[in-house]
C-alpha cells in the first residue's frame, strides 16, 4: 500500500500515475473539500495541457498578451505565441482527484497526517504502516518535517484577491516589476481579475496598494505560502518521497508550481529511482530559474527599467514571445547571445 499525504493536484496526479502501474494507493487530506480554499491564480502555460487533459468548461479565460510594466511607467506587450489559460483551480483539483479515483485510488478527507516514525504513520488517531509514504502536503510539509527532509527552506507569501475592476482587455495580463518580487493582474473575465503580489515580506501592504491603484472591489482573498526552490532539497529518505510544493518544486521566476509539480509526479512511479529520474527532468530549469530569481532579488528600479527597455524590440522580444517560461534552459543562452547587455544582469546572478 502506498499512502499519499495531500489531495492537491500533485498528490492526486501522483496517485493516478502509481495506480496506472498497478499499485494500491490511498490519499489522506486534512481538508473537508478538495480544491478549497483556493490559493492560486490558476494561470497555466500550454505545457500543462500536454501533461493532463484540461476541460474547456473550467477554462475561464485565455491570455495572449503579457504586459510587462517597468517601475517608470513604461511597458511592453509580449505577444505569447502559445496562449496561457486561466482555470478554475477548484474544479481542476477535483477533476484530478476523480481521475485518480477512476483508477481505484481511495481518498480520505478530514484525515490529518500527524507524524511518522519507525515506518508507522499517525493519521488522525489511526496508525498505518505504508510501504511508501509520499508527502504531497504543500509548502509546510509535515511529511518532510517528520522525515528529516524539510531542510531550511525559504517560504514566500503570495497575497491575492479576486476583484471587480475596470479591465481594458481580458486577453492581457499585467505584470508589475519592482513591486515585491513582482505583482500581477490576471483577468478571469471581462470584469473580474486576480490581483496578487509575491514577496518575501509585506506582501499584504503591497497588495493593498495594487488594489487601490486599480480602484478594485475585493470579492475574495486567496493568498498562501510559496516555497522557494532549494536545489539541495532531498526528495527521498528511505521509503518516504516528496513531490510538488512539499519538495519546493516551484518555478523560482514566476512561482508557478503546477507544471513542475506535474512533471515531477509523472516520475513518481519509479519509487526508489524517483529522485534521480525527477531531477533529470526538472532540476536544470529550476536551478536556472533560481539564479534568475536571485539576480532579480538584487534589482533596483533602474535595472527593471533597463530590462523592460531591452525586451521592447528585436531579437530578445521575439525569443521570449516564442518560448514557454517553464524551460529557461531552452532560451537563456539565445537571449545572452542576442543581447550581450543582458550579461550585466547575469553577473548579478553569478554573485547571487
Ligand atoms: C497566491 C498564489 C498564486 C499562485 N498562482 C499559481 C499559478 O497561477 N500557476 C501555478 O502553476 N501555480 C501557482 N501557485 C502555486 C500553486 O498553487 C502550487 O504550486 C500548487 O498548489 C502545488 O500543488 P501541491 O499539490 O503540491 O500542493 P497543495 O496544492 O498545497 O496541496 C497540498 C494538500 O496537502 C494537504 N495537507 C497539508 N498538510 C496536511 C496534513 N498534515 N495532513 C493531511 N493533509 C495535509 C492540504 O490540505 C492540501 O490539500 C500559486 C500559489 C499562490 C500562493
Short mmCIF file of N, CA and C in Angstrom, two decimals, residues 171-297:
data_model
loop_
_atom_site.label_atom_id
_atom_site.label_comp_id
_atom_site.label_asym_id
_atom_site.label_seq_id
_atom_site.Cartn_x
_atom_site.Cartn_y
_atom_site.Cartn_z
N UNK A 171 -7.77 39.69 -22.57
CA UNK A 171 -6.71 38.83 -23.13
C UNK A 171 -5.32 39.27 -22.65
N UNK A 172 -5.29 40.42 -21.94
CA UNK A 172 -4.00 40.95 -21.49
C UNK A 172 -3.84 40.76 -19.98
N UNK A 173 -2.69 40.17 -19.57
CA UNK A 173 -2.40 40.17 -18.12
C UNK A 173 -1.29 41.18 -17.87
N UNK A 174 -1.39 41.85 -16.73
CA UNK A 174 -0.39 42.87 -16.38
C UNK A 174 0.57 42.31 -15.35
N UNK A 175 1.86 42.48 -15.61
CA UNK A 175 2.90 42.06 -14.66
C UNK A 175 3.68 43.31 -14.27
N UNK A 176 3.71 43.60 -12.96
CA UNK A 176 4.39 44.81 -12.50
C UNK A 176 5.71 44.41 -11.86
N UNK A 177 6.81 44.92 -12.44
CA UNK A 177 8.13 44.59 -11.90
C UNK A 177 8.52 45.63 -10.85
N UNK A 178 9.18 45.17 -9.79
CA UNK A 178 9.64 46.12 -8.78
C UNK A 178 8.65 46.32 -7.65
N UNK A 179 7.56 45.54 -7.64
CA UNK A 179 6.60 45.60 -6.53
C UNK A 179 6.63 44.22 -5.88
N UNK A 180 7.36 44.08 -4.74
CA UNK A 180 7.64 42.75 -4.20
C UNK A 180 8.54 42.04 -5.19
N UNK A 181 8.46 40.70 -5.26
CA UNK A 181 9.21 40.00 -6.31
C UNK A 181 8.62 40.40 -7.67
N UNK A 182 7.30 40.46 -7.70
CA UNK A 182 6.55 41.07 -8.81
C UNK A 182 5.08 41.01 -8.41
N UNK A 183 4.25 41.73 -9.13
CA UNK A 183 2.81 41.64 -8.83
C UNK A 183 2.06 41.52 -10.15
N UNK A 184 0.78 41.19 -10.07
CA UNK A 184 0.07 40.87 -11.32
C UNK A 184 -1.42 41.20 -11.23
N UNK A 185 -1.98 41.33 -12.43
CA UNK A 185 -3.43 41.36 -12.57
C UNK A 185 -3.76 40.40 -13.71
N UNK A 186 -4.41 39.30 -13.37
CA UNK A 186 -4.73 38.28 -14.37
C UNK A 186 -6.25 38.18 -14.48
N UNK A 187 -6.84 38.71 -15.58
CA UNK A 187 -8.29 38.69 -15.70
C UNK A 187 -8.84 37.27 -15.83
N UNK A 188 -9.95 37.01 -15.11
CA UNK A 188 -10.64 35.73 -15.32
C UNK A 188 -11.88 35.95 -16.18
N UNK A 189 -12.31 37.22 -16.31
CA UNK A 189 -13.45 37.55 -17.16
C UNK A 189 -13.32 39.02 -17.54
N UNK A 190 -14.35 39.58 -18.19
CA UNK A 190 -14.19 40.98 -18.61
C UNK A 190 -14.34 41.97 -17.46
N UNK A 191 -14.81 41.47 -16.29
CA UNK A 191 -14.99 42.38 -15.16
C UNK A 191 -14.21 41.99 -13.91
N UNK A 192 -13.75 40.74 -13.86
CA UNK A 192 -13.10 40.26 -12.63
C UNK A 192 -11.66 39.85 -12.92
N UNK A 193 -10.75 40.31 -12.05
CA UNK A 193 -9.35 39.97 -12.22
C UNK A 193 -8.78 39.39 -10.92
N UNK A 194 -7.67 38.65 -11.06
CA UNK A 194 -6.96 38.12 -9.90
C UNK A 194 -5.73 39.01 -9.70
N UNK A 195 -5.77 39.77 -8.62
CA UNK A 195 -4.68 40.70 -8.33
C UNK A 195 -3.80 40.09 -7.26
N UNK A 196 -2.49 40.08 -7.48
CA UNK A 196 -1.65 39.44 -6.47
C UNK A 196 -0.23 39.97 -6.43
N UNK A 197 0.44 39.62 -5.33
CA UNK A 197 1.85 40.00 -5.12
C UNK A 197 2.56 38.81 -4.49
N UNK A 198 3.77 38.52 -4.97
CA UNK A 198 4.62 37.58 -4.24
C UNK A 198 5.78 38.36 -3.68
N UNK A 199 6.05 38.12 -2.41
CA UNK A 199 7.11 38.89 -1.78
C UNK A 199 7.68 38.12 -0.59
N UNK A 200 8.91 38.49 -0.20
CA UNK A 200 9.49 37.87 0.99
C UNK A 200 8.85 38.46 2.25
N UNK A 201 8.38 39.71 2.13
CA UNK A 201 7.73 40.34 3.28
C UNK A 201 6.78 41.45 2.81
N UNK A 202 5.91 41.87 3.72
CA UNK A 202 4.95 42.96 3.48
C UNK A 202 4.07 42.75 2.26
N UNK A 203 3.81 41.52 1.88
CA UNK A 203 3.06 41.32 0.62
C UNK A 203 1.63 41.86 0.74
N UNK A 204 1.05 41.82 1.95
CA UNK A 204 -0.32 42.32 2.10
C UNK A 204 -0.40 43.82 1.84
N UNK A 205 0.60 44.57 2.37
CA UNK A 205 0.62 46.03 2.14
C UNK A 205 0.76 46.32 0.64
N UNK A 206 1.66 45.57 0.00
CA UNK A 206 1.89 45.79 -1.44
C UNK A 206 0.62 45.48 -2.23
N UNK A 207 -0.10 44.44 -1.78
CA UNK A 207 -1.35 44.08 -2.46
C UNK A 207 -2.41 45.19 -2.29
N UNK A 208 -2.48 45.72 -1.07
CA UNK A 208 -3.46 46.80 -0.83
C UNK A 208 -3.21 47.97 -1.78
N UNK A 209 -1.91 48.26 -1.98
CA UNK A 209 -1.54 49.36 -2.88
C UNK A 209 -2.05 49.06 -4.32
N UNK A 210 -1.83 47.81 -4.72
CA UNK A 210 -2.26 47.39 -6.07
C UNK A 210 -3.78 47.50 -6.22
N UNK A 211 -4.48 47.12 -5.15
CA UNK A 211 -5.95 47.18 -5.16
C UNK A 211 -6.40 48.64 -5.28
N UNK A 212 -5.75 49.51 -4.50
CA UNK A 212 -6.13 50.94 -4.54
C UNK A 212 -5.87 51.51 -5.93
N UNK A 213 -4.67 51.21 -6.48
CA UNK A 213 -4.31 51.78 -7.79
C UNK A 213 -5.28 51.35 -8.89
N UNK A 214 -5.87 50.17 -8.72
CA UNK A 214 -6.80 49.68 -9.74
C UNK A 214 -8.25 49.98 -9.40
N UNK A 215 -8.43 50.69 -8.29
CA UNK A 215 -9.78 51.04 -7.84
C UNK A 215 -10.67 49.78 -7.83
N UNK A 216 -10.10 48.70 -7.29
CA UNK A 216 -10.75 47.39 -7.39
C UNK A 216 -11.62 47.10 -6.16
N UNK A 217 -12.71 46.37 -6.41
CA UNK A 217 -13.61 45.99 -5.31
C UNK A 217 -13.35 44.50 -5.00
N UNK A 218 -12.84 44.24 -3.77
CA UNK A 218 -12.42 42.87 -3.43
C UNK A 218 -13.63 41.95 -3.26
N UNK A 219 -13.56 40.78 -3.91
CA UNK A 219 -14.64 39.78 -3.78
C UNK A 219 -14.22 38.64 -2.87
N UNK A 220 -12.91 38.33 -2.88
CA UNK A 220 -12.44 37.13 -2.18
C UNK A 220 -10.93 37.21 -1.97
N UNK A 221 -10.44 36.77 -0.80
CA UNK A 221 -8.99 36.69 -0.56
C UNK A 221 -8.52 35.27 -0.86
N UNK A 222 -7.33 35.14 -1.50
CA UNK A 222 -6.88 33.79 -1.91
C UNK A 222 -5.38 33.58 -1.71
N UNK A 223 -4.80 34.11 -0.66
CA UNK A 223 -3.34 34.04 -0.50
C UNK A 223 -2.84 32.69 0.00
N UNK A 224 -1.52 32.53 0.01
CA UNK A 224 -0.92 31.30 0.53
C UNK A 224 0.59 31.38 0.51
N UNK A 225 1.23 30.32 1.03
CA UNK A 225 2.69 30.27 1.05
C UNK A 225 3.23 29.66 -0.24
N UNK A 226 4.42 30.09 -0.61
CA UNK A 226 5.07 29.55 -1.80
C UNK A 226 6.52 29.21 -1.42
N UNK A 227 6.94 27.96 -1.62
CA UNK A 227 8.34 27.62 -1.27
C UNK A 227 9.31 28.08 -2.36
N UNK A 228 10.45 28.58 -1.93
CA UNK A 228 11.50 28.91 -2.91
C UNK A 228 12.24 27.61 -3.20
N UNK A 229 12.43 27.31 -4.47
CA UNK A 229 13.10 26.06 -4.85
C UNK A 229 14.47 25.96 -4.15
N UNK A 230 14.73 24.81 -3.58
CA UNK A 230 16.01 24.58 -2.93
C UNK A 230 16.73 23.44 -3.66
N UNK A 231 17.82 23.76 -4.39
CA UNK A 231 18.49 22.71 -5.17
C UNK A 231 19.09 21.61 -4.31
N UNK A 232 19.24 21.89 -2.99
CA UNK A 232 19.80 20.85 -2.10
C UNK A 232 18.69 19.99 -1.51
N UNK A 233 17.45 20.29 -1.86
CA UNK A 233 16.32 19.54 -1.31
C UNK A 233 16.43 18.06 -1.70
N UNK A 234 16.44 17.17 -0.71
CA UNK A 234 16.41 15.73 -0.99
C UNK A 234 14.95 15.32 -1.19
N UNK A 235 14.73 14.42 -2.14
CA UNK A 235 13.36 14.00 -2.44
C UNK A 235 13.01 12.66 -1.80
N UNK A 236 14.03 12.02 -1.20
CA UNK A 236 13.77 10.69 -0.63
C UNK A 236 14.57 10.47 0.65
N UNK A 237 13.91 9.89 1.63
CA UNK A 237 14.62 9.35 2.79
C UNK A 237 13.99 7.98 3.06
N UNK A 238 14.74 6.94 2.81
CA UNK A 238 14.25 5.55 2.92
C UNK A 238 12.96 5.38 2.09
N UNK A 239 11.83 5.06 2.76
CA UNK A 239 10.60 4.84 1.97
C UNK A 239 9.67 6.06 1.98
N UNK A 240 10.26 7.24 2.19
CA UNK A 240 9.47 8.48 2.13
C UNK A 240 9.92 9.30 0.91
N UNK A 241 8.96 9.76 0.12
CA UNK A 241 9.26 10.61 -1.04
C UNK A 241 8.50 11.93 -0.91
N UNK A 242 9.06 12.97 -1.51
CA UNK A 242 8.37 14.26 -1.54
C UNK A 242 8.12 14.67 -2.98
N UNK A 243 6.99 15.37 -3.21
CA UNK A 243 6.67 15.83 -4.57
C UNK A 243 5.87 17.14 -4.48
N UNK A 244 6.00 17.96 -5.54
CA UNK A 244 5.22 19.20 -5.59
C UNK A 244 5.77 20.26 -4.65
N UNK A 245 4.88 21.12 -4.13
CA UNK A 245 5.32 22.18 -3.22
C UNK A 245 6.05 21.60 -2.01
N UNK A 246 5.67 20.41 -1.58
CA UNK A 246 6.32 19.77 -0.43
C UNK A 246 7.82 19.58 -0.69
N UNK A 247 8.16 19.46 -1.99
CA UNK A 247 9.56 19.24 -2.39
C UNK A 247 10.17 20.53 -2.95
N UNK A 248 9.51 21.67 -2.73
CA UNK A 248 9.91 23.01 -3.25
C UNK A 248 9.98 23.03 -4.78
N UNK A 249 9.21 22.19 -5.46
CA UNK A 249 9.29 22.13 -6.93
C UNK A 249 8.41 23.21 -7.58
N UNK A 250 8.84 24.45 -7.41
CA UNK A 250 8.09 25.60 -7.91
C UNK A 250 9.05 26.47 -8.72
N UNK A 251 8.57 27.00 -9.88
CA UNK A 251 9.46 27.84 -10.69
C UNK A 251 9.83 29.10 -9.90
N UNK A 252 11.13 29.32 -9.67
CA UNK A 252 11.50 30.49 -8.85
C UNK A 252 11.31 31.83 -9.57
N UNK A 253 11.14 31.79 -10.89
CA UNK A 253 10.95 33.04 -11.63
C UNK A 253 9.53 33.56 -11.46
N UNK A 254 8.55 32.71 -11.73
CA UNK A 254 7.14 33.16 -11.73
C UNK A 254 6.33 32.54 -10.59
N UNK A 255 6.92 31.60 -9.87
CA UNK A 255 6.30 30.90 -8.73
C UNK A 255 5.11 30.03 -9.14
N UNK A 256 5.10 29.61 -10.40
CA UNK A 256 4.11 28.62 -10.83
C UNK A 256 4.59 27.24 -10.37
N UNK A 257 3.70 26.49 -9.69
CA UNK A 257 4.14 25.19 -9.18
C UNK A 257 3.44 24.02 -9.85
N UNK A 258 2.42 24.33 -10.66
CA UNK A 258 1.63 23.20 -11.17
C UNK A 258 2.39 22.41 -12.25
N UNK A 259 2.98 23.11 -13.21
CA UNK A 259 3.70 22.38 -14.27
C UNK A 259 4.90 21.61 -13.71
N UNK A 260 5.82 22.25 -12.94
CA UNK A 260 6.94 21.44 -12.42
C UNK A 260 6.48 20.31 -11.50
N UNK A 261 5.41 20.56 -10.72
CA UNK A 261 4.88 19.52 -9.83
C UNK A 261 4.34 18.34 -10.63
N UNK A 262 3.61 18.63 -11.72
CA UNK A 262 3.06 17.53 -12.55
C UNK A 262 4.19 16.76 -13.22
N UNK A 263 5.22 17.51 -13.68
CA UNK A 263 6.36 16.84 -14.33
C UNK A 263 7.04 15.89 -13.34
N UNK A 264 7.17 16.35 -12.08
CA UNK A 264 7.80 15.50 -11.05
C UNK A 264 6.91 14.30 -10.74
N UNK A 265 5.60 14.56 -10.61
CA UNK A 265 4.65 13.49 -10.26
C UNK A 265 4.65 12.37 -11.31
N UNK A 266 4.92 12.76 -12.56
CA UNK A 266 4.96 11.76 -13.64
C UNK A 266 6.06 10.73 -13.40
N UNK A 267 7.08 11.13 -12.64
CA UNK A 267 8.23 10.23 -12.41
C UNK A 267 8.08 9.41 -11.12
N UNK A 268 7.03 9.67 -10.34
CA UNK A 268 6.92 9.07 -9.00
C UNK A 268 6.82 7.54 -9.07
N UNK A 269 6.35 7.04 -10.20
CA UNK A 269 6.19 5.58 -10.35
C UNK A 269 7.53 4.84 -10.22
N UNK A 270 8.64 5.56 -10.38
CA UNK A 270 9.95 4.89 -10.27
C UNK A 270 10.37 4.66 -8.82
N UNK A 271 9.58 5.18 -7.87
CA UNK A 271 9.78 4.99 -6.44
C UNK A 271 11.26 5.09 -6.01
N UNK A 272 12.00 3.98 -5.87
CA UNK A 272 13.39 4.13 -5.39
C UNK A 272 14.26 4.93 -6.35
N UNK A 273 13.88 4.98 -7.61
CA UNK A 273 14.67 5.77 -8.56
C UNK A 273 14.03 7.13 -8.89
N UNK A 274 12.96 7.45 -8.18
CA UNK A 274 12.21 8.69 -8.47
C UNK A 274 13.11 9.92 -8.39
N UNK A 275 13.92 10.02 -7.34
CA UNK A 275 14.71 11.24 -7.14
C UNK A 275 15.62 11.50 -8.35
N UNK A 276 16.28 10.42 -8.80
CA UNK A 276 17.20 10.55 -9.93
C UNK A 276 16.46 10.95 -11.21
N UNK A 277 15.35 10.22 -11.47
CA UNK A 277 14.57 10.47 -12.70
C UNK A 277 14.00 11.88 -12.68
N UNK A 278 13.48 12.27 -11.53
CA UNK A 278 12.82 13.56 -11.40
C UNK A 278 13.84 14.69 -11.60
N UNK A 279 14.98 14.58 -10.93
CA UNK A 279 16.00 15.63 -11.05
C UNK A 279 16.45 15.78 -12.50
N UNK A 280 16.52 14.65 -13.21
CA UNK A 280 16.94 14.70 -14.61
C UNK A 280 15.96 15.55 -15.44
N UNK A 281 14.69 15.44 -15.10
CA UNK A 281 13.65 16.13 -15.89
C UNK A 281 13.53 17.61 -15.50
N UNK A 282 13.55 17.93 -14.20
CA UNK A 282 13.18 19.31 -13.84
C UNK A 282 14.30 20.14 -13.19
N UNK A 283 15.35 19.50 -12.72
CA UNK A 283 16.30 20.25 -11.89
C UNK A 283 17.00 21.39 -12.64
N UNK A 284 17.43 21.10 -13.89
CA UNK A 284 18.19 22.10 -14.64
C UNK A 284 17.42 23.42 -14.75
N UNK A 285 16.14 23.33 -15.13
CA UNK A 285 15.35 24.56 -15.32
C UNK A 285 15.07 25.26 -13.99
N UNK A 286 14.87 24.47 -12.93
CA UNK A 286 14.62 25.10 -11.64
C UNK A 286 15.88 25.80 -11.12
N UNK A 287 17.04 25.20 -11.38
CA UNK A 287 18.29 25.83 -10.93
C UNK A 287 18.54 27.13 -11.70
N UNK A 288 18.31 27.10 -13.02
CA UNK A 288 18.47 28.34 -13.81
C UNK A 288 17.47 29.39 -13.32
N UNK A 289 16.22 28.94 -13.08
CA UNK A 289 15.19 29.86 -12.57
C UNK A 289 15.61 30.48 -11.25
N UNK A 290 16.26 29.69 -10.42
CA UNK A 290 16.69 30.20 -9.11
C UNK A 290 17.78 31.26 -9.26
N UNK A 291 18.68 31.02 -10.21
CA UNK A 291 19.74 32.02 -10.48
C UNK A 291 19.09 33.33 -10.94
N UNK A 292 18.10 33.20 -11.84
CA UNK A 292 17.42 34.41 -12.34
C UNK A 292 16.71 35.11 -11.18
N UNK A 293 16.03 34.34 -10.34
CA UNK A 293 15.30 34.93 -9.20
C UNK A 293 16.27 35.66 -8.27
N UNK A 294 17.41 35.00 -7.98
CA UNK A 294 18.35 35.62 -7.03
C UNK A 294 18.93 36.91 -7.61
N UNK A 295 19.16 36.91 -8.95
CA UNK A 295 19.63 38.14 -9.58
C UNK A 295 18.55 39.21 -9.49
N UNK A 296 17.29 38.81 -9.80
CA UNK A 296 16.19 39.80 -9.79
C UNK A 296 15.95 40.35 -8.38
N UNK A 297 16.20 39.51 -7.38
CA UNK A 297 16.03 39.99 -6.00
C UNK A 297 16.98 41.15 -5.69
#
